Short mmCIF file of C-alpha atoms and ligand atoms in Angstrom, two decimals:
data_model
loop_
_atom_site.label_atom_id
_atom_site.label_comp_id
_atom_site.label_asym_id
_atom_site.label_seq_id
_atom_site.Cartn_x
_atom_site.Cartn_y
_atom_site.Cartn_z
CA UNK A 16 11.82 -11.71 26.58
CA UNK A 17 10.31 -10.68 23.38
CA UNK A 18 11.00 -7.08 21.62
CA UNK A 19 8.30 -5.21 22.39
CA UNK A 20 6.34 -4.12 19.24
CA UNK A 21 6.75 -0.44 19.16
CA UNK A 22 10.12 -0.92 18.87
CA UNK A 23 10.19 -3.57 16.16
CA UNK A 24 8.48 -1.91 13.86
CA UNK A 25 8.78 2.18 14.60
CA UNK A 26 7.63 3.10 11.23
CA UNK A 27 3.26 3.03 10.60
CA UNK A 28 2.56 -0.36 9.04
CA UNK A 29 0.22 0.41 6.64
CA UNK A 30 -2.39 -2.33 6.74
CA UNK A 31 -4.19 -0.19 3.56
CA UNK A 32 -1.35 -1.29 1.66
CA UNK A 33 -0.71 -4.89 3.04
CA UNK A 34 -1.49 -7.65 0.45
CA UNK A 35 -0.22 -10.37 2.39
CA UNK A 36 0.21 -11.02 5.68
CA UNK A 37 3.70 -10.59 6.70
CA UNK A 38 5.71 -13.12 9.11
CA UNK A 39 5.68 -9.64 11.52
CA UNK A 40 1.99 -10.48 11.55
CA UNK A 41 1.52 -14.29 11.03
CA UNK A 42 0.34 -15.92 14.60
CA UNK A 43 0.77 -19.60 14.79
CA UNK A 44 -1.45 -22.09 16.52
CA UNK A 45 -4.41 -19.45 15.82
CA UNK A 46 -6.88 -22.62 14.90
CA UNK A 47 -5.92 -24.65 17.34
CA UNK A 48 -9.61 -24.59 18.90
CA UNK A 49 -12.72 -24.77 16.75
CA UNK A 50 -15.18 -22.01 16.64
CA UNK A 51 -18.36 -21.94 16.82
CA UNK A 52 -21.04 -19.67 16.40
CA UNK A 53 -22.73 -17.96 19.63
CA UNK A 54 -25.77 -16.78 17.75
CA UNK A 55 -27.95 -19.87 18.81
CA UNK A 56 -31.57 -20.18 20.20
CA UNK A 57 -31.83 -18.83 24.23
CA UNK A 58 -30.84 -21.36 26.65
CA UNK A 59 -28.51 -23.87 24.17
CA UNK A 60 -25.24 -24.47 25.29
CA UNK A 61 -23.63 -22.15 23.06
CA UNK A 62 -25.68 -18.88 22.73
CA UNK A 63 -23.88 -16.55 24.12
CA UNK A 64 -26.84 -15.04 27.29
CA UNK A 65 -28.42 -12.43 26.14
CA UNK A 66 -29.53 -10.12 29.66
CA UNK A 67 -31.93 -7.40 29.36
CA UNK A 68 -31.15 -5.33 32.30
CA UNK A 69 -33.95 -3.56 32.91
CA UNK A 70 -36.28 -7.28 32.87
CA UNK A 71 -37.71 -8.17 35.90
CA UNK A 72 -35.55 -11.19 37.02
CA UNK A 73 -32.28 -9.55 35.74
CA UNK A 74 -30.59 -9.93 38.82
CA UNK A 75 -30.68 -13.90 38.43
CA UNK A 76 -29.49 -14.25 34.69
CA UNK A 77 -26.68 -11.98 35.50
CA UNK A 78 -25.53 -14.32 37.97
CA UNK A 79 -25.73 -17.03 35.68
CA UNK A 80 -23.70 -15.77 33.21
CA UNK A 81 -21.34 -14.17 34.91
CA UNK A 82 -20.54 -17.52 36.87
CA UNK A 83 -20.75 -19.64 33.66
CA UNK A 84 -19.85 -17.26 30.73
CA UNK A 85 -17.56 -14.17 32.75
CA UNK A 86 -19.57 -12.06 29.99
CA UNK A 87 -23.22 -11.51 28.54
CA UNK A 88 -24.74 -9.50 25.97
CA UNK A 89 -26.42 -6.34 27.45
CA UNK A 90 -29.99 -5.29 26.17
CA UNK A 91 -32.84 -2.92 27.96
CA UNK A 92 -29.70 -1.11 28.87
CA UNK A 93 -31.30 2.30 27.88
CA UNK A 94 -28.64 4.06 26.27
CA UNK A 95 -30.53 5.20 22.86
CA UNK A 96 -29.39 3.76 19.38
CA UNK A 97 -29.06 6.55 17.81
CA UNK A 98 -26.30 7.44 20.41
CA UNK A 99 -24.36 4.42 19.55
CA UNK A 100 -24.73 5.03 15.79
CA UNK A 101 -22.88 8.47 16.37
CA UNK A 102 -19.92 7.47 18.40
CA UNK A 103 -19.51 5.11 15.65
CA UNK A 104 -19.85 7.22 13.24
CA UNK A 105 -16.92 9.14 14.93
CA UNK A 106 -14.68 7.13 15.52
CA UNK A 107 -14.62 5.51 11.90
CA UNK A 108 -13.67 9.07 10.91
CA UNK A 109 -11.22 9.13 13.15
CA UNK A 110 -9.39 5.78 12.55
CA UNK A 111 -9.40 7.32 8.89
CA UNK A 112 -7.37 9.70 9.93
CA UNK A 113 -3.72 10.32 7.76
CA UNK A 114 -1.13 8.16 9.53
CA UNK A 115 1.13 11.32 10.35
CA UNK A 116 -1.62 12.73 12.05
CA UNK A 117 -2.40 9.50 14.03
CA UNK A 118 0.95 8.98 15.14
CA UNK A 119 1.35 12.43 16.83
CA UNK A 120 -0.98 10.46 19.12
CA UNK A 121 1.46 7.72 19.56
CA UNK A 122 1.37 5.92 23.02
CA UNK A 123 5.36 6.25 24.23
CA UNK A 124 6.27 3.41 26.00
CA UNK A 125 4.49 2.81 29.60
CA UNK A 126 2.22 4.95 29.03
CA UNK A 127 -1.61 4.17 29.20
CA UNK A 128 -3.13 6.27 26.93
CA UNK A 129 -2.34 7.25 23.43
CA UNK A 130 -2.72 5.71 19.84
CA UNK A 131 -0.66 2.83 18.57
CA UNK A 132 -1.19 -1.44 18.73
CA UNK A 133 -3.23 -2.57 22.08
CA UNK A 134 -1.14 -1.99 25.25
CA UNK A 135 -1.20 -5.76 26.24
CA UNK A 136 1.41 -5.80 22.69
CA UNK A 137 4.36 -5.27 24.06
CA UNK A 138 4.22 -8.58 25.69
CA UNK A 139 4.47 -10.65 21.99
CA UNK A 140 7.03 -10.85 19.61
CA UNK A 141 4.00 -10.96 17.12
CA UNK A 142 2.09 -7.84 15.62
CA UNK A 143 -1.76 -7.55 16.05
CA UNK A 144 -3.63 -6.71 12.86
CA UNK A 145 -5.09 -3.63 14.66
CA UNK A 146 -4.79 0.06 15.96
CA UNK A 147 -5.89 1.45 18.80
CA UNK A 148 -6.21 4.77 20.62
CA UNK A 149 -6.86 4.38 24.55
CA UNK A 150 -8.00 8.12 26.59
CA UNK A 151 -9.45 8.97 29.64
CA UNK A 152 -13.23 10.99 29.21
CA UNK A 153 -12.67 13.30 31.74
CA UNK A 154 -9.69 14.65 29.79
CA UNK A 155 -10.43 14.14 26.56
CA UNK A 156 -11.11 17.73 24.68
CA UNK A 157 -7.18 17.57 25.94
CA UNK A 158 -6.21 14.77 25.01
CA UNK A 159 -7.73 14.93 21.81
CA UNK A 160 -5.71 17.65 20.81
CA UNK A 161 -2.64 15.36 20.16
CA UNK A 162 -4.90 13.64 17.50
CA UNK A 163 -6.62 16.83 16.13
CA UNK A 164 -3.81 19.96 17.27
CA UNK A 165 -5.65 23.04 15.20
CA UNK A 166 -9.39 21.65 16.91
CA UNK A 167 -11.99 22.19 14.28
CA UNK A 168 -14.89 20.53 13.76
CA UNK A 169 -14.02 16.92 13.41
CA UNK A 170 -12.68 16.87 17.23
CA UNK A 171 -15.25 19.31 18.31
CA UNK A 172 -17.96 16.71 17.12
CA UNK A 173 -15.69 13.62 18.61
CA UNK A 174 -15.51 15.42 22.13
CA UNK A 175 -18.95 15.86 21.68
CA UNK A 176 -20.50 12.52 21.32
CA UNK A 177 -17.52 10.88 23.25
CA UNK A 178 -18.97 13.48 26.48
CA UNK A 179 -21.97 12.23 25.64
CA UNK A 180 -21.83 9.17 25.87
CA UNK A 181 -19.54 9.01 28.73
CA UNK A 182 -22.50 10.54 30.80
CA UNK A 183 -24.23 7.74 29.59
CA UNK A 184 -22.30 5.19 30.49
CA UNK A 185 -21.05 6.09 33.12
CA UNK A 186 -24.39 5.91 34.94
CA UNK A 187 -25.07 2.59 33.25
CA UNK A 188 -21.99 1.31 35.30
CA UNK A 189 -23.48 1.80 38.16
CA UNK A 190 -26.71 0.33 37.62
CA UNK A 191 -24.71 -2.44 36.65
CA UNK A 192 -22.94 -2.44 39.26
CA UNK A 193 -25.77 -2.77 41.81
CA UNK A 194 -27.26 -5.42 39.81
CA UNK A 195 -24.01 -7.63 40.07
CA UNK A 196 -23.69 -7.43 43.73
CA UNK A 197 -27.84 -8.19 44.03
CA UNK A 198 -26.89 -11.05 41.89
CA UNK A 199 -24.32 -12.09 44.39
CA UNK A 200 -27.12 -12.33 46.82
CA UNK A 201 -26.64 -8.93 48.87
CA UNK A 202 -29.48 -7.45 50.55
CA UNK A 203 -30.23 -3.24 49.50
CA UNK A 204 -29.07 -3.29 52.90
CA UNK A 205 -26.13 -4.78 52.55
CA UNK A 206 -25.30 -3.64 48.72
CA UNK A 207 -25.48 0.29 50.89
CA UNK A 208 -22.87 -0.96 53.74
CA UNK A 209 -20.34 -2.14 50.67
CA UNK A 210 -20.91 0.98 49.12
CA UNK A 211 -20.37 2.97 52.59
CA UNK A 212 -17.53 0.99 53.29
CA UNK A 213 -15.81 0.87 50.25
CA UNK A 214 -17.26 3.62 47.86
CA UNK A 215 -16.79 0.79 44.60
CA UNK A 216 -19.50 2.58 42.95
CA UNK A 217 -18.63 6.32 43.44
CA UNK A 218 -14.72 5.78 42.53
CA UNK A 219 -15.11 3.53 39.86
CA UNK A 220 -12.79 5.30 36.70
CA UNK A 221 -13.76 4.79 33.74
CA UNK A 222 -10.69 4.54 30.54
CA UNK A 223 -12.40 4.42 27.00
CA UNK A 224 -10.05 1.99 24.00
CA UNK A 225 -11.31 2.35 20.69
CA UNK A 226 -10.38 -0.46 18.56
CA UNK A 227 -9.71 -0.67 14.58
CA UNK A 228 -9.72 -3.75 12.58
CA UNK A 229 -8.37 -3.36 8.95
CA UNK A 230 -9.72 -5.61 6.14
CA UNK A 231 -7.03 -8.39 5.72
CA UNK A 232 -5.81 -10.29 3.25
CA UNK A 233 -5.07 -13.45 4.77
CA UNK A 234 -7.21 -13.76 8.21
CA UNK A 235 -6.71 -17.07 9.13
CA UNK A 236 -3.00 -16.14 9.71
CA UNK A 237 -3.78 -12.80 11.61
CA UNK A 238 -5.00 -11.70 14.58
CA UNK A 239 -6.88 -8.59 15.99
CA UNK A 240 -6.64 -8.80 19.37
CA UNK A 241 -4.75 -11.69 21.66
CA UNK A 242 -6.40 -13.91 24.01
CA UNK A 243 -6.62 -11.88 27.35
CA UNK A 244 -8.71 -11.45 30.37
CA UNK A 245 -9.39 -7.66 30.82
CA UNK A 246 -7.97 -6.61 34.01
CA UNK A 247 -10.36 -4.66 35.48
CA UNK A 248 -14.24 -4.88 37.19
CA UNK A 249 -15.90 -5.16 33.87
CA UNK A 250 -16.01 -3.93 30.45
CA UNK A 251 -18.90 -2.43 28.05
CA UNK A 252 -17.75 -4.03 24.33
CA UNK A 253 -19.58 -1.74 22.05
CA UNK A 254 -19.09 -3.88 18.39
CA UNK A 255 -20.17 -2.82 15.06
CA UNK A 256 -22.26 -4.94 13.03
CA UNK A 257 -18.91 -6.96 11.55
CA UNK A 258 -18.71 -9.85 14.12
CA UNK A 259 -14.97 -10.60 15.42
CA UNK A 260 -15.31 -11.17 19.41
CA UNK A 261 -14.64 -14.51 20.01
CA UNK A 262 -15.45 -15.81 24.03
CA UNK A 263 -13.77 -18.80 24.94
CA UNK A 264 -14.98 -21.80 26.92
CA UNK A 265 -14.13 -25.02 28.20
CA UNK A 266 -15.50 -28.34 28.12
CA UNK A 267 -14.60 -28.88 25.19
CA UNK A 268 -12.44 -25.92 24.61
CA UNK A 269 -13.46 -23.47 21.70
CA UNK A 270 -14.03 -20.39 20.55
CA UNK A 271 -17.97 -18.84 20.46
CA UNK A 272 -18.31 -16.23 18.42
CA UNK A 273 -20.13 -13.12 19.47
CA UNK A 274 -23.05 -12.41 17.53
CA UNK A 275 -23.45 -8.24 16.60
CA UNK A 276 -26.79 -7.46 18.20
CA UNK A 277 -27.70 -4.16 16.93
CA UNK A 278 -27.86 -1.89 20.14
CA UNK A 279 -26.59 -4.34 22.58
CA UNK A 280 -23.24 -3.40 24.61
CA UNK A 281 -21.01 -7.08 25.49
CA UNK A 282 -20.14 -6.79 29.32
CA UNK A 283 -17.48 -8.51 30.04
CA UNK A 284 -16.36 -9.52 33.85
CA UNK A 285 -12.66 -8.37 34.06
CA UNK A 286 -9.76 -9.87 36.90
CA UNK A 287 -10.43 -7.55 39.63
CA UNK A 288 -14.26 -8.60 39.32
CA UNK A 289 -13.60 -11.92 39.86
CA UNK A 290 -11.31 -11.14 42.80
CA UNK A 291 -14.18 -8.86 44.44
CA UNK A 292 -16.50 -11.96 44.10
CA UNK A 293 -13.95 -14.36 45.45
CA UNK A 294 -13.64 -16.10 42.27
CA UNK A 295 -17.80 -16.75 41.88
CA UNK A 296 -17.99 -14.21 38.52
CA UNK A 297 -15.11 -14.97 36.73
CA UNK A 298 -13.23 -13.40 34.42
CA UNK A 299 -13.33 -13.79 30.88
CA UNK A 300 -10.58 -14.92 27.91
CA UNK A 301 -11.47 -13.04 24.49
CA UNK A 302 -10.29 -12.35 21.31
CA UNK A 303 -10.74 -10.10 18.14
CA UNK A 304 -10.24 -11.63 14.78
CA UNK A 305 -9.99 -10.40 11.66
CA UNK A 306 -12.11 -10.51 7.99
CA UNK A 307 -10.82 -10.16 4.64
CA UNK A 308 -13.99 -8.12 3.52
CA UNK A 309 -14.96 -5.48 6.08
CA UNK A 310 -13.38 -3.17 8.62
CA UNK A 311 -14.34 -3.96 12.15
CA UNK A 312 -14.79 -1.24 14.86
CA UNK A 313 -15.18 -1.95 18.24
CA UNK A 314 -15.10 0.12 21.69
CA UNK A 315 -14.44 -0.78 24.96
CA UNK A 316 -15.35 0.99 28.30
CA UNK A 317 -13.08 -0.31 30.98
CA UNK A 318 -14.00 0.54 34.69
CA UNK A 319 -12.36 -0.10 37.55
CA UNK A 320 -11.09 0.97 40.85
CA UNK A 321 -8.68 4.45 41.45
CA UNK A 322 -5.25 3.87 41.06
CA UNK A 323 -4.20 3.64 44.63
CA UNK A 324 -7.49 1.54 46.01
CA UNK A 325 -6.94 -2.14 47.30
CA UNK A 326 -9.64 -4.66 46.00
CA UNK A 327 -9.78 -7.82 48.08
CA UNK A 328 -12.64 -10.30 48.20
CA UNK A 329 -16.02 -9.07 49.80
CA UNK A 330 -16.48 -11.02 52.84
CA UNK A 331 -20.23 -11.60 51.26
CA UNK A 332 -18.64 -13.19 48.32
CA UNK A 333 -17.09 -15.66 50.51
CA UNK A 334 -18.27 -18.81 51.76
CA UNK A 335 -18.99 -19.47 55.12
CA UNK A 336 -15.91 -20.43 57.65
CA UNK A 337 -13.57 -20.27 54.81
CA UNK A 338 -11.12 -17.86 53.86
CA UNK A 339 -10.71 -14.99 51.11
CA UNK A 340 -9.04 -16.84 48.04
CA UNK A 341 -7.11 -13.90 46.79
CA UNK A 342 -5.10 -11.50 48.46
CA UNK A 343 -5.34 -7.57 48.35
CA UNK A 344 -4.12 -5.67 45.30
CA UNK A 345 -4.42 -2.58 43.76
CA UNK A 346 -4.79 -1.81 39.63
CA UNK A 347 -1.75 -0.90 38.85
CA UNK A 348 0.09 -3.89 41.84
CA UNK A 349 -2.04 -6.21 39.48
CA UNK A 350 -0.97 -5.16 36.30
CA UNK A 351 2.41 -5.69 37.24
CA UNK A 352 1.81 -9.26 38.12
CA UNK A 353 0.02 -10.19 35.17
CA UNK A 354 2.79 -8.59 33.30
CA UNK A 355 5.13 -11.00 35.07
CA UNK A 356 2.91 -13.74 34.15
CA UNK A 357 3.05 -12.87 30.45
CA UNK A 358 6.76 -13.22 30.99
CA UNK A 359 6.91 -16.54 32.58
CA UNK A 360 3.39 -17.97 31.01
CA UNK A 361 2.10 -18.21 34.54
CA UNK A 362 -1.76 -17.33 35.56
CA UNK A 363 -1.90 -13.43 37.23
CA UNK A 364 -5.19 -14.19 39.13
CA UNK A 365 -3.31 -17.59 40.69
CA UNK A 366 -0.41 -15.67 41.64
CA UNK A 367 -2.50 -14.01 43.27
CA UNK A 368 -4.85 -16.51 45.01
CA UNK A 369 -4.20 -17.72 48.58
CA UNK A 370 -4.22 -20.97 50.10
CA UNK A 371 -7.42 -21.11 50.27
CA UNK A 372 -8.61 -20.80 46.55
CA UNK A 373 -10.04 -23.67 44.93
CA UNK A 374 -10.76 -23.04 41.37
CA UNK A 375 -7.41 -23.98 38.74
CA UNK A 376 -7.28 -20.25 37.77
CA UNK A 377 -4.54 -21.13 35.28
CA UNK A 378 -7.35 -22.86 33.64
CA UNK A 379 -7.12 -20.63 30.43
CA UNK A 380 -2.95 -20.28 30.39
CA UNK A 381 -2.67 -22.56 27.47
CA UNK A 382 -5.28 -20.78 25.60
CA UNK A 383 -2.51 -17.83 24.65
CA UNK A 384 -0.65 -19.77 21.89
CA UNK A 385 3.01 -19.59 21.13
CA UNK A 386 3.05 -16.34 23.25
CA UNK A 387 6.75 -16.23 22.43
CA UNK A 388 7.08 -17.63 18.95
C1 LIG B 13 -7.88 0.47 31.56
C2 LIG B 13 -7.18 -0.32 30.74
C3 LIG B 13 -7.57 -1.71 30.43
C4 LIG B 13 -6.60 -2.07 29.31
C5 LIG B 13 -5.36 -1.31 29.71
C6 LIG B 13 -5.96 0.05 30.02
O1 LIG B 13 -5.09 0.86 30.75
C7 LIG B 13 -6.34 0.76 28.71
C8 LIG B 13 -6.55 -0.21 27.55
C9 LIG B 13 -7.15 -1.55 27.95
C10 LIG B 13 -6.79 -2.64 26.96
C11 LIG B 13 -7.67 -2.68 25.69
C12 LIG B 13 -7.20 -3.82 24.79
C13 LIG B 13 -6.96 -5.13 25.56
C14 LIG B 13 -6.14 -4.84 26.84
C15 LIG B 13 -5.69 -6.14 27.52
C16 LIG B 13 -4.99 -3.94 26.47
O2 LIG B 13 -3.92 -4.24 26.05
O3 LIG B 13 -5.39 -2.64 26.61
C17 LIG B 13 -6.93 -3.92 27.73
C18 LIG B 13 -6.32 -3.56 29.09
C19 LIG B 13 -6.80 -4.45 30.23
O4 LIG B 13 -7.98 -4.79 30.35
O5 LIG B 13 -5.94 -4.82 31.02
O1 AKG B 14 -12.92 -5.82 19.55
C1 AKG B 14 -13.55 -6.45 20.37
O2 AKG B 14 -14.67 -6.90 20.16
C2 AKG B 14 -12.96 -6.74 21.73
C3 AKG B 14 -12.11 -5.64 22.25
C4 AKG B 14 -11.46 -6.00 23.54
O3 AKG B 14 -11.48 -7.12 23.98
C5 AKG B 14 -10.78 -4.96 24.30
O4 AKG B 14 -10.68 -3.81 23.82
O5 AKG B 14 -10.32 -5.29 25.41
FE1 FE2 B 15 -10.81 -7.15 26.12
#
């Protein structure tokens, strides 16, 4: 079982500072798959799909990609530009922030929110060349306080844009939402009996995880962000214009790299997604890595069910005369399995398939190198 980081290294590691790469923060096997660039002409076999969601024929690409690629890049979205270029603005200041000040914001162990390396961290003896501050938007002027205590006008302005943008967003997801279950195949008709039944759409939370990237001196030895699937319905990846998401893909295995569309928002399908679809969207392995030049930025806008909801396949989602291939489990029952698998380098979404899945979920296990080096 490796030490989790926070309690390897309790002091700030000053990445500012850092002129090498330290063994704390060396990753082997990082090259181990090529990587190529996802910035190619429409339709070849590497550009990343580019979906303009408000494009007659949406519906259909989205299907596409989310069965192929488990992600897409977002256009015709609506959310204006000039919005974006704010929250970036923001949250550059605040990643500036002193250290002391930062680290009153420190996630203690368990906890979901609060400011410190990526939660999925404590499962690797490594370090990730990153920060990261994790809140909820419909507490955040409270939250925020921990990073700004005496308010003012930097954390009036964050709350601001943050609200902002939330309201956005939030309504985005929905939309999106819709057009993921019409890509599915459901009816209007039957897209309103899911949401009767189930209320996906109306409970959907919504956790916001800004990500920093230092500058670093040796980025073929570091890395950002691990491999992982995120582990909810799906994810908005808002990324500055320094490129760093990497998508992975089989057949033969590499890495694409994410081009930075200005104005375009990276959705990515997360675990429970491709449990709600019976396996037909699937879920997505990622990664962040790292430049010797430029700071990278990057925000994510997880959704997913409430805490205490159950998400099992929708019976539309399945195929005819067969059976659901994963069982019923809730967020946080989930999380706990995939933290298992970390432990024992098993699959989460295989654990928990049924009998009747057919897909090798563990497809991606080996992509998480030396997990435990
Ligand atoms: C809602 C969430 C998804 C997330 C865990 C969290 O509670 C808040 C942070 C999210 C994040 C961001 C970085 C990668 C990731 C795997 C992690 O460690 O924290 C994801 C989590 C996830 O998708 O499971
Ligand atoms: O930085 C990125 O582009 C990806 C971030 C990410 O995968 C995450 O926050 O879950
Ligand atoms: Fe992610």
């Amino acid at each position: 079982m490796p030490t989790p980081s926070h309690l390897k290294s309790p002091l700030y590691f000053d990445f500012r500072a850092a002129r090498r790469v330290p063994e704390t923060h060396a990753w082997p096997g990082l090259n181990e798959h090529p990587v190529v660039d996802g910035g190619g002409a429409a339709g070849t076999e590497d550009a990343v799909p580019v979906v303009d969601v408000g494009a007659p024929g949406a519906a259909a690409r989205v299907a596409r990609a989310a069965e192929t690629w488990g992600a897409f890049l977002m256009t015709g979205h609506g959310v204006p530009e000039t919005l974006l270029a704010r929250v970036e603005e923001r949250i550059a200041r605040m990643f500036a922030l002193p250290a002391a000040q930062k680290m009153r914001a420190v996630r203690a162990p368990g906890e979901a929110c609060g400011y410190g390396s990526p939660p999925i961290s404590s499962f690797f003896s490594k370090c990730m060349w990153s920060e990261g501050y994790t809140f909820s938007p419909v507490s955040l002027r409270s939250d925020l306080r921990r990073l700004w205590p005496k308010a003012g006008n930097d954390y009036r302005l964050f709350c601001d844009v943050m609200e902002e943008f939330h309201k956005e967003v939030r309504q985005l997801a929905d939309r999106l939402l819709e057009l993921f279950l019409r890509a599915l195949g459901l009816t209007g008709e039957q897209i309103a009996g899911v949401e009767e039944e189930r209320k996906i759409g109306e409970t959907m939370t919504a956790t916001m995880h800004l990500n920093w990237y230092p500058r670093c001196p040796d980025p073929q030895r570091a890395l950002g962000l691990i491999a992982h699937t995120d582990s909810g319905f799906f994810t908005f990846v808002l990324q500055s214009l320094v490129p760093g998401l990497q998508l992975f893909r089989r057949g033969p295995d590499r890495w694409v790299a994410v081009p930075a569309v200005p104005g375009a928002f990276v959705v990515n399908v997360g675990d429970l997604f491709h449990i709600l679809t019976n396996g037909r969207f699937h879920s997505v392995y990622h990664r962040a890595v790292v430049n010797r030049d430029r700071d990278r930025i990057s925000l994510g806008y997880f959704l997913g069910p409430p805490p205490h909801v159950k998400v099992a396949p929708l019976p539309e989602a399945v195929p005819h005369g067969r059976s659901p291939a994963y069982r019923a489990v809730t967020w946080p029952e989930y999380m706990a399995i995939r933290k298992k698998a970390f432990t024992t380098g098993g699959s989460a979404l295989k654990m928990v398939s049924t009998d009747a899945a057919t897909e090798p979920d563990d497809a991606a296990a080996d992509v998480v190198v030396d997990v435990h080096a």
